[in-house]
Amino acid sequence: MATEQSDTRSWQRPTAFYNRYVKWAVYVVIGAFLLWSAWNMRISPARAAQGWTAAAELLGGMFPPEFTPFKTDLLIQGLIESLAMSVVATIIGVILSIPVAFMAAENIAPQPVYWVGRGIITVSRAFHELIIAIIAVKAVGIGALAGVIALSYKTVGFFAKLLAEDIEDTDAGQMEAVEATGANQTQTMLFGVVPQVMPRVVGLTIYRWDINIRHSTIVGIVGAGGIGSTLLNSFDKYDYDFFLTIVLAIIAIVMVGEFVSTYIRGRIQ
Amino acid sequence: MTDYQTWERRTPRQRLVRYVLILVTLVAAAISWRLLQINYNYVGSAPVEFMDLVNRMYPPDVGYTTDILGPLIETVHIAILGTGLALLMAIPVALLGAENTTPNRPGFVLGKFIISASRSVNVIIWALVFVIIFGSGALAGTLAIAVRSIGFCSKLLAEAIEEIDTGQVEAITATGANSIEAAIYGIAPQIKPAFIGVATYRWDINVRASTIIGFVGAGGIGVELNTSINFFRWQGVLTILLAILGIVIFSEVTSAYLRRKVR
Amino acid sequence: MLSVTDLQKTYSSGDEALKGVSLEVTGNETVAVIGPSGAGKSTFIRCINRLTEPSGGSVELDGLEVTDLSGKKLRNARRDMGMIFQEFNLVERLTVMENVLSGRLGYVSTWEAFRRKFGGDDVGRAYEVLDRVGLEGHEDDRADELSGGQRQRVGIARAILQRPKILLVDEPTSSLDPETSRAVMELLTEIAADDDIPVLINIHEVNLAEEYADRIVGLRNGQKVFEGTPEGLDETARGQIYRGEEIPEETGPKRSSAEETAEDAATQEGALRRG
């Protein structure tokens, strides 16, 4: 029987890298980098042990969450401000992003305009909302206005990018058909493109509103209004009971927002 | 008989619904705007203030670059270690939270609980918590990023695990392999593309996040940015912002490359 | 030698898939299990290596009672039964070689398996088996790059690499075109003869069963309604298996139908030898 005589051919799994040496070199580099990172953290047993006690103290300090009337008022005020910020920022952001989206759609915009549109989107997406918020706070002072500016700014990057992709995906035939009737450019946009992307605009707006609720709860940490300021206050005063209350409230409002947004988007489809 | 003279795009009911929705939106916007009690003077002066800031920022302080190199590297460390830790912990959580691999009902519930607990708290809040526990520094930041990312990674991985072809796992089991071997040969290859996708996508998010956790003392370039802003060193601020832009674009390009590479 | 006694399976839905089936498979014979869909063919095969847990009865492989086993002992029993699947069930994203070597997973440690570290002997045999099923040179292809027939050959190679005491084959040809089906059946009977092991095949194409099997078993509604040689599978038997006819009343055109199939096979054979 042929299978009885064993031959000693060996087999190596083909590698995704150019050869095995490259593979090992890549692994060694990754390993070294991770070690370097870990070493930079300065993790020592003493620190870990101290961490445990601190964690226990923190948990002890947190329970039970605090619900005194005064604190509840503060909490509700903060939450309302956050919600209001999210609504205003979403509307301003969406209004600003629609022209940007048309600018950044390759099939509509001329080259230079396209690159400007793309540039706006990239810069808006690159920075975290807190960075924008902290700068806005310096520019216009502490308060909700800074938060609205930060959130609107972030909305533009997100909304314009997705909407531009939708515009690029629109059926060129419909646009040409409208153009063929002798419509001018604005009319072509209105009848050829807008009807195709309108449902997406509504869906995306609600989706972004959901995201803005999340963000509006934290921009206060750098002074840009909303529940975040209350959170940072409680944290600075070692008021951990209230800290937990606020965190729970934030989780609740974020979940409600997500639920509402999913529900409405489900209905629109 | 059809009336050819007038044509309406929508039925009256549809139009009514649309008007009501638009009205609700407008009212919500108006109420919200009132609630914010924004000072109109500030709104009016905002563009001027921003132009002023921009003027003060330009040109960026090139000499500052060497000073921020350390914090920048720390930022990347935080993002990488945070993502790595999250992925390590996400694998067991995903196995718990996927309907077809979970060992039992309580395990499934635990998996789902970890996923939603981690996802519902923002990274900056996690950073606050870990700064209390471990003191300020990169360790707190790394843990914050890791803990925050577990939920996201586990959720997507669990979804990928639920979609695998069980026949492949079954065939491996039929050869007499144990369950770990069945996971290595039957499950792992099937979720590998999803895993790489999740890892690179989350790495992208985490690079951005690791630039801001410094605001609450959790290490990285955020600490430096916060100080510069507080001391009104605007030219330095622009240098940092450009550096952040650089890292973010770099990480986006890297992760896009990796995603293309793994098919 | 495989000996199945009174095997029963009732699914949690209350569906009785097997109502006590007994069967012996010995030597190097090829036994084909035929029957309409839903007759319990797949359940039967899967209950033997316990991919599906039987609810009653016994399965003995070389005197070892399989239904009582668990853990390591069950895995060792599974090593002795090579299984080939209808949808091939290859790990699509792994290479052909990894798929074939996975037949040795029962014999290597988990750590070795993780590192794809198989004994030199295993790799050598894997190459031989690949040659034998006609896939030389394909070892580094990914399984999802292969055609259906090639995939089934990989599936067969994986099963033979286990050095099984029996091959369990579940509908090997229903995802393949007729030509490839014959080639696969030929390969399976060849292996049975060369390696001196029995092959138990579920198959719904009766003509293939008649052509390649030494013995045919007919299942209907979870019960064995026929067992005999391919020649014994007359119209009466077919009636029992496929239409549930109780009493052999009708003496219909059984000869002519048997001849037809034989002729059919003969004409196609020449062209298909190559496969």
Tab-separated table of N, CA, C and O in Angstrom, chain A residues 80-81 83-88, chain B residues 26-38:
chain	number	residue	atom	x	y	z
A	80	ILE	N	-30.986	68.729	30.716
A	80	ILE	CA	-31.788	69.505	29.765
A	80	ILE	C	-30.875	70.335	28.884
A	80	ILE	O	-31.053	70.410	27.666
A	81	GLU	N	-29.852	70.920	29.508
A	81	GLU	CA	-28.938	71.731	28.708
A	81	GLU	C	-28.245	70.856	27.654
A	81	GLU	O	-28.126	71.238	26.490
A	83	LEU	N	-29.373	68.088	26.259
A	83	LEU	CA	-30.331	67.740	25.209
A	83	LEU	C	-30.551	68.917	24.267
A	83	LEU	O	-30.535	68.764	23.041
A	84	ALA	N	-30.731	70.115	24.859
A	84	ALA	CA	-30.974	71.299	24.038
A	84	ALA	C	-29.788	71.542	23.117
A	84	ALA	O	-29.951	71.835	21.931
A	85	MET	N	-28.580	71.389	23.676
A	85	MET	CA	-27.384	71.566	22.856
A	85	MET	C	-27.385	70.593	21.683
A	85	MET	O	-27.044	70.959	20.549
A	86	SER	N	-27.773	69.340	21.950
A	86	SER	CA	-27.724	68.344	20.887
A	86	SER	C	-28.704	68.694	19.772
A	86	SER	O	-28.390	68.557	18.595
A	87	VAL	N	-29.895	69.197	20.147
A	87	VAL	CA	-30.883	69.539	19.121
A	87	VAL	C	-30.393	70.707	18.269
A	87	VAL	O	-30.355	70.627	17.035
A	88	VAL	N	-29.966	71.785	18.946
A	88	VAL	CA	-29.540	72.981	18.206
A	88	VAL	C	-28.331	72.650	17.333
A	88	VAL	O	-28.283	73.006	16.148
B	26	LEU	N	-39.094	72.442	14.271
B	26	LEU	CA	-38.864	73.876	14.485
B	26	LEU	C	-39.112	74.254	15.937
B	26	LEU	O	-38.328	74.989	16.542
B	27	VAL	N	-40.222	73.738	16.495
B	27	VAL	CA	-40.548	74.065	17.886
B	27	VAL	C	-39.449	73.562	18.803
B	27	VAL	O	-38.967	74.278	19.693
B	28	ALA	N	-39.005	72.307	18.563
B	28	ALA	CA	-37.936	71.740	19.398
B	28	ALA	C	-36.695	72.619	19.313
B	28	ALA	O	-36.063	72.925	20.325
B	29	ALA	N	-36.392	73.069	18.097
B	29	ALA	CA	-35.212	73.907	17.918
B	29	ALA	C	-35.370	75.210	18.682
B	29	ALA	O	-34.451	75.642	19.393
B	30	ALA	N	-36.566	75.811	18.569
B	30	ALA	CA	-36.775	77.098	19.234
B	30	ALA	C	-36.678	76.948	20.742
B	30	ALA	O	-35.985	77.720	21.420
B	31	ILE	N	-37.346	75.914	21.281
B	31	ILE	CA	-37.305	75.705	22.730
B	31	ILE	C	-35.863	75.468	23.181
B	31	ILE	O	-35.391	76.065	24.149
B	32	SER	N	-35.167	74.635	22.431
B	32	SER	CA	-33.793	74.311	22.801
B	32	SER	C	-32.939	75.572	22.821
B	32	SER	O	-32.157	75.807	23.742
B	33	TRP	N	-33.126	76.355	21.797
B	33	TRP	CA	-32.314	77.583	21.696
B	33	TRP	C	-32.580	78.483	22.898
B	33	TRP	O	-31.658	79.014	23.511
B	34	ARG	N	-33.872	78.615	23.266
B	34	ARG	CA	-34.227	79.444	24.426
B	34	ARG	C	-33.600	78.887	25.687
B	34	ARG	O	-33.086	79.621	26.520
B	35	LEU	N	-33.660	77.565	25.820
B	35	LEU	CA	-33.161	76.924	27.039
B	35	LEU	C	-31.676	77.189	27.244
B	35	LEU	O	-31.196	77.283	28.369
B	36	LEU	N	-30.966	77.296	26.148
B	36	LEU	CA	-29.514	77.444	26.277
B	36	LEU	C	-29.134	78.831	26.786
B	36	LEU	O	-28.016	79.034	27.241
B	37	GLN	N	-30.059	79.814	26.714
B	37	GLN	CA	-29.814	81.176	27.209
B	37	GLN	C	-28.478	81.704	26.705
B	37	GLN	O	-27.627	82.136	27.477
B	38	ILE	N	-28.322	81.604	25.402
B	38	ILE	CA	-27.044	82.032	24.838
B	38	ILE	C	-27.029	83.548	24.687
B	38	ILE	O	-28.003	84.147	24.225
